[in-house]
């Protein structure tokens, strides 16, 4: 399975994605936007999917959403009819130069061609504007979460180690501006957790028999755990945010 087929897999489950995937904590969005806070912000949600991050942006400025998958975009448009939602990709953003104060990317930077995406984001950001890249992931310090990974036989292509700190590669158009992590507990049930996991690219692209066997093992494991067996519990997510600031255009970069 190639990375590009996984990147294109989400539309097949767009409605389930909209229903079951988590959003982002307000504190993470506040931190992402801190360098440009104040005034009327022009915000681009890039790879916006069904609008999970859009939801946290609409109270903070005028939001434009860009997303390549028509089925994901249809969910976003139905949920947020006031948002200007355009078909496009990170490598070809269909918007003018210097038209945003911040570009935010939720759970998607790893699908981009990083060099081309950096050049396009640098083009649409004003000097001093922010690129913030967010990821929701499990808190793998939690014992039952690590047990679930073992039950799923998941390796590092599916999950990350507890203390991994994500980063962006260096790019001459951007100055690194820090990393922050926020708790994002999601109330759920075993059925809800499995419904959410079914919208991940590994599940969408797995052989059906392998996928169902994986979920059978996870369901059986969660039934043995006192934290998850009785009914409602919190899925302990953490939201990682990496922030970089667009430099003034200068002789050191020509994007
Ligand atoms: C895991 S979803 C994240 C959606 C949304 N940002 C969220 O936080 O829920 C990844 C999204 O990235 C989109 N995507 C994949 N490759 C892309 C690219 N090259 N440029 C822009 N979006 C892309 C997919 O269509 C999908 O909607």
PDB file of N, CA and C and ligand atoms in Angstrom, residues 7-8 10 17 21-22 24 45-53 66-69 72 88-91 105-108 110-113, ligand 1:
ATOM      1  N   UNK A   7      -3.158   8.356   1.683  1.00  0.00           N
ATOM      2  CA  UNK A   7      -3.549   9.775   1.775  1.00  0.00           C
ATOM      3  C   UNK A   7      -4.911  10.023   1.142  1.00  0.00           C
ATOM      4  N   UNK A   8      -5.260   9.189   0.151  1.00  0.00           N
ATOM      5  CA  UNK A   8      -6.533   9.391  -0.564  1.00  0.00           C
ATOM      6  C   UNK A   8      -7.655   8.505  -0.020  1.00  0.00           C
ATOM      7  N   UNK A  10      -9.445   8.581   2.813  1.00  0.00           N
ATOM      8  CA  UNK A  10     -10.403   9.046   3.821  1.00  0.00           C
ATOM      9  C   UNK A  10     -11.826   9.260   3.286  1.00  0.00           C
ATOM     10  N   UNK A  17     -16.047   9.520   9.481  1.00  0.00           N
ATOM     11  CA  UNK A  17     -14.976  10.402   9.967  1.00  0.00           C
ATOM     12  C   UNK A  17     -15.596  11.595  10.695  1.00  0.00           C
ATOM     13  N   UNK A  21     -14.424  11.012  14.554  1.00  0.00           N
ATOM     14  CA  UNK A  21     -13.069  11.496  14.838  1.00  0.00           C
ATOM     15  C   UNK A  21     -13.106  12.669  15.816  1.00  0.00           C
ATOM     16  N   UNK A  22     -12.060  12.798  16.636  1.00  0.00           N
ATOM     17  CA  UNK A  22     -12.022  13.883  17.630  1.00  0.00           C
ATOM     18  C   UNK A  22     -11.720  15.244  17.018  1.00  0.00           C
ATOM     19  N   UNK A  24     -10.185  19.286  18.279  1.00  0.00           N
ATOM     20  CA  UNK A  24      -8.937  19.782  18.867  1.00  0.00           C
ATOM     21  C   UNK A  24      -9.274  20.687  20.052  1.00  0.00           C
ATOM     22  N   UNK A  45      -7.528  26.663   6.920  1.00  0.00           N
ATOM     23  CA  UNK A  45      -7.492  25.276   7.389  1.00  0.00           C
ATOM     24  C   UNK A  45      -7.134  24.422   6.175  1.00  0.00           C
ATOM     25  N   UNK A  46      -5.887  23.968   6.134  1.00  0.00           N
ATOM     26  CA  UNK A  46      -5.354  23.244   4.968  1.00  0.00           C
ATOM     27  C   UNK A  46      -5.449  21.736   5.213  1.00  0.00           C
ATOM     28  N   UNK A  47      -5.989  21.005   4.237  1.00  0.00           N
ATOM     29  CA  UNK A  47      -6.329  19.574   4.408  1.00  0.00           C
ATOM     30  C   UNK A  47      -7.421  19.468   5.460  1.00  0.00           C
ATOM     31  N   UNK A  48      -8.457  20.249   5.267  1.00  0.00           N
ATOM     32  CA  UNK A  48      -9.466  20.469   6.305  1.00  0.00           C
ATOM     33  C   UNK A  48     -10.354  19.271   6.559  1.00  0.00           C
ATOM     34  N   UNK A  49     -10.375  18.302   5.639  1.00  0.00           N
ATOM     35  CA  UNK A  49     -11.193  17.108   5.856  1.00  0.00           C
ATOM     36  C   UNK A  49     -12.647  17.483   6.022  1.00  0.00           C
ATOM     37  N   UNK A  50     -13.266  16.917   7.064  1.00  0.00           N
ATOM     38  CA  UNK A  50     -14.682  17.183   7.322  1.00  0.00           C
ATOM     39  C   UNK A  50     -14.887  18.413   8.210  1.00  0.00           C
ATOM     40  N   UNK A  51     -13.797  19.064   8.613  1.00  0.00           N
ATOM     41  CA  UNK A  51     -13.928  20.306   9.380  1.00  0.00           C
ATOM     42  C   UNK A  51     -13.680  20.176  10.870  1.00  0.00           C
ATOM     43  N   UNK A  52     -12.963  19.120  11.295  1.00  0.00           N
ATOM     44  CA  UNK A  52     -12.712  18.940  12.736  1.00  0.00           C
ATOM     45  C   UNK A  52     -11.944  20.117  13.334  1.00  0.00           C
ATOM     46  N   UNK A  53     -10.971  20.636  12.574  1.00  0.00           N
ATOM     47  CA  UNK A  53     -10.209  21.783  13.073  1.00  0.00           C
ATOM     48  C   UNK A  53     -10.934  23.091  12.745  1.00  0.00           C
ATOM     49  N   UNK A  66      -9.344  24.306   2.650  1.00  0.00           N
ATOM     50  CA  UNK A  66      -8.885  23.671   1.396  1.00  0.00           C
ATOM     51  C   UNK A  66      -8.731  22.185   1.660  1.00  0.00           C
ATOM     52  N   UNK A  67      -9.275  21.383   0.753  1.00  0.00           N
ATOM     53  CA  UNK A  67      -9.267  19.923   0.943  1.00  0.00           C
ATOM     54  C   UNK A  67      -9.400  19.263  -0.434  1.00  0.00           C
ATOM     55  N   UNK A  68      -8.578  18.224  -0.709  1.00  0.00           N
ATOM     56  CA  UNK A  68      -8.652  17.620  -2.043  1.00  0.00           C
ATOM     57  C   UNK A  68      -9.795  16.633  -2.258  1.00  0.00           C
ATOM     58  N   UNK A  69     -10.325  16.055  -1.176  1.00  0.00           N
ATOM     59  CA  UNK A  69     -11.288  14.966  -1.359  1.00  0.00           C
ATOM     60  C   UNK A  69     -12.721  15.507  -1.384  1.00  0.00           C
ATOM     61  N   UNK A  72     -15.015  14.394   1.600  1.00  0.00           N
ATOM     62  CA  UNK A  72     -14.678  15.074   2.868  1.00  0.00           C
ATOM     63  C   UNK A  72     -15.183  16.514   2.826  1.00  0.00           C
ATOM     64  N   UNK A  88      -8.598  21.636  -3.327  1.00  0.00           N
ATOM     65  CA  UNK A  88      -7.206  21.971  -3.606  1.00  0.00           C
ATOM     66  C   UNK A  88      -6.315  21.135  -2.724  1.00  0.00           C
ATOM     67  N   UNK A  89      -5.023  21.287  -2.918  1.00  0.00           N
ATOM     68  CA  UNK A  89      -4.080  20.487  -2.132  1.00  0.00           C
ATOM     69  C   UNK A  89      -3.013  21.394  -1.531  1.00  0.00           C
ATOM     70  N   UNK A  90      -2.225  20.811  -0.627  1.00  0.00           N
ATOM     71  CA  UNK A  90      -1.151  21.578   0.005  1.00  0.00           C
ATOM     72  C   UNK A  90      -0.085  21.968  -1.002  1.00  0.00           C
ATOM     73  N   UNK A  91       0.034  21.184  -2.064  1.00  0.00           N
ATOM     74  CA  UNK A  91       1.074  21.440  -3.065  1.00  0.00           C
ATOM     75  C   UNK A  91       0.588  22.425  -4.129  1.00  0.00           C
ATOM     76  N   UNK A 105      -2.865  23.078   9.973  1.00  0.00           N
ATOM     77  CA  UNK A 105      -2.946  21.761   9.339  1.00  0.00           C
ATOM     78  C   UNK A 105      -3.230  20.744  10.437  1.00  0.00           C
ATOM     79  N   UNK A 106      -4.384  20.102  10.406  1.00  0.00           N
ATOM     80  CA  UNK A 106      -4.732  19.095  11.420  1.00  0.00           C
ATOM     81  C   UNK A 106      -4.559  17.687  10.879  1.00  0.00           C
ATOM     82  N   UNK A 107      -3.659  16.928  11.488  1.00  0.00           N
ATOM     83  CA  UNK A 107      -3.563  15.478  11.221  1.00  0.00           C
ATOM     84  C   UNK A 107      -3.275  15.189   9.749  1.00  0.00           C
ATOM     85  N   UNK A 108      -2.490  16.006   9.080  1.00  0.00           N
ATOM     86  CA  UNK A 108      -2.352  15.816   7.633  1.00  0.00           C
ATOM     87  C   UNK A 108      -0.972  16.156   7.085  1.00  0.00           C
ATOM     88  N   UNK A 110       1.844  14.938   7.400  1.00  0.00           N
ATOM     89  CA  UNK A 110       2.606  13.745   6.995  1.00  0.00           C
ATOM     90  C   UNK A 110       2.178  13.220   5.620  1.00  0.00           C
ATOM     91  N   UNK A 111       1.034  13.680   5.100  1.00  0.00           N
ATOM     92  CA  UNK A 111       0.609  13.246   3.763  1.00  0.00           C
ATOM     93  C   UNK A 111       1.157  14.161   2.672  1.00  0.00           C
ATOM     94  N   UNK A 112       1.752  15.280   3.043  1.00  0.00           N
ATOM     95  CA  UNK A 112       2.149  16.269   2.039  1.00  0.00           C
ATOM     96  C   UNK A 112       3.539  15.969   1.483  1.00  0.00           C
ATOM     97  N   UNK A 113       3.782  16.482   0.272  1.00  0.00           N
ATOM     98  CA  UNK A 113       5.143  16.626  -0.234  1.00  0.00           C
ATOM     99  C   UNK A 113       5.689  17.874   0.470  1.00  0.00           C
TER     100      UNK A 113
HETATM  101  C1  LIG B   1      -6.610  12.496   8.753  1.00  0.00           C
HETATM  102  S1  LIG B   1      -7.458  13.614   7.666  1.00  0.00           S
HETATM  103  C2  LIG B   1      -7.432  15.142   8.591  1.00  0.00           C
HETATM  104  C3  LIG B   1      -8.613  16.028   8.279  1.00  0.00           C
HETATM  105  C4  LIG B   1      -8.798  17.220   9.201  1.00  0.00           C
HETATM  106  N1  LIG B   1      -7.747  18.191   9.068  1.00  0.00           N
HETATM  107  C5  LIG B   1      -8.897  16.766  10.638  1.00  0.00           C
HETATM  108  O1  LIG B   1      -8.145  17.274  11.472  1.00  0.00           O
HETATM  109  O2  LIG B   1      -9.745  15.915  10.943  1.00  0.00           O
HETATM  110  C6  LIG B   1      -6.240  13.931   6.426  1.00  0.00           C
HETATM  111  C7  LIG B   1      -6.782  14.810   5.330  1.00  0.00           C
HETATM  112  O3  LIG B   1      -5.703  15.219   4.503  1.00  0.00           O
HETATM  113  C8  LIG B   1      -6.170  15.259   3.171  1.00  0.00           C
HETATM  114  N2  LIG B   1      -5.004  15.214   2.284  1.00  0.00           N
HETATM  115  C9  LIG B   1      -4.281  14.147   1.895  1.00  0.00           C
HETATM  116  N3  LIG B   1      -3.282  14.525   1.074  1.00  0.00           N
HETATM  117  C10 LIG B   1      -3.362  15.880   0.965  1.00  0.00           C
HETATM  118  C11 LIG B   1      -2.603  16.874   0.261  1.00  0.00           C
HETATM  119  N4  LIG B   1      -1.537  16.534  -0.471  1.00  0.00           N
HETATM  120  N5  LIG B   1      -2.982  18.164   0.351  1.00  0.00           N
HETATM  121  C12 LIG B   1      -4.050  18.505   1.119  1.00  0.00           C
HETATM  122  N6  LIG B   1      -4.797  17.614   1.794  1.00  0.00           N
HETATM  123  C13 LIG B   1      -4.461  16.318   1.734  1.00  0.00           C
HETATM  124  C14 LIG B   1      -7.099  14.054   3.072  1.00  0.00           C
HETATM  125  O4  LIG B   1      -7.985  14.134   1.980  1.00  0.00           O
HETATM  126  C15 LIG B   1      -7.799  14.119   4.421  1.00  0.00           C
HETATM  127  O5  LIG B   1      -8.980  14.866   4.383  1.00  0.00           O
END
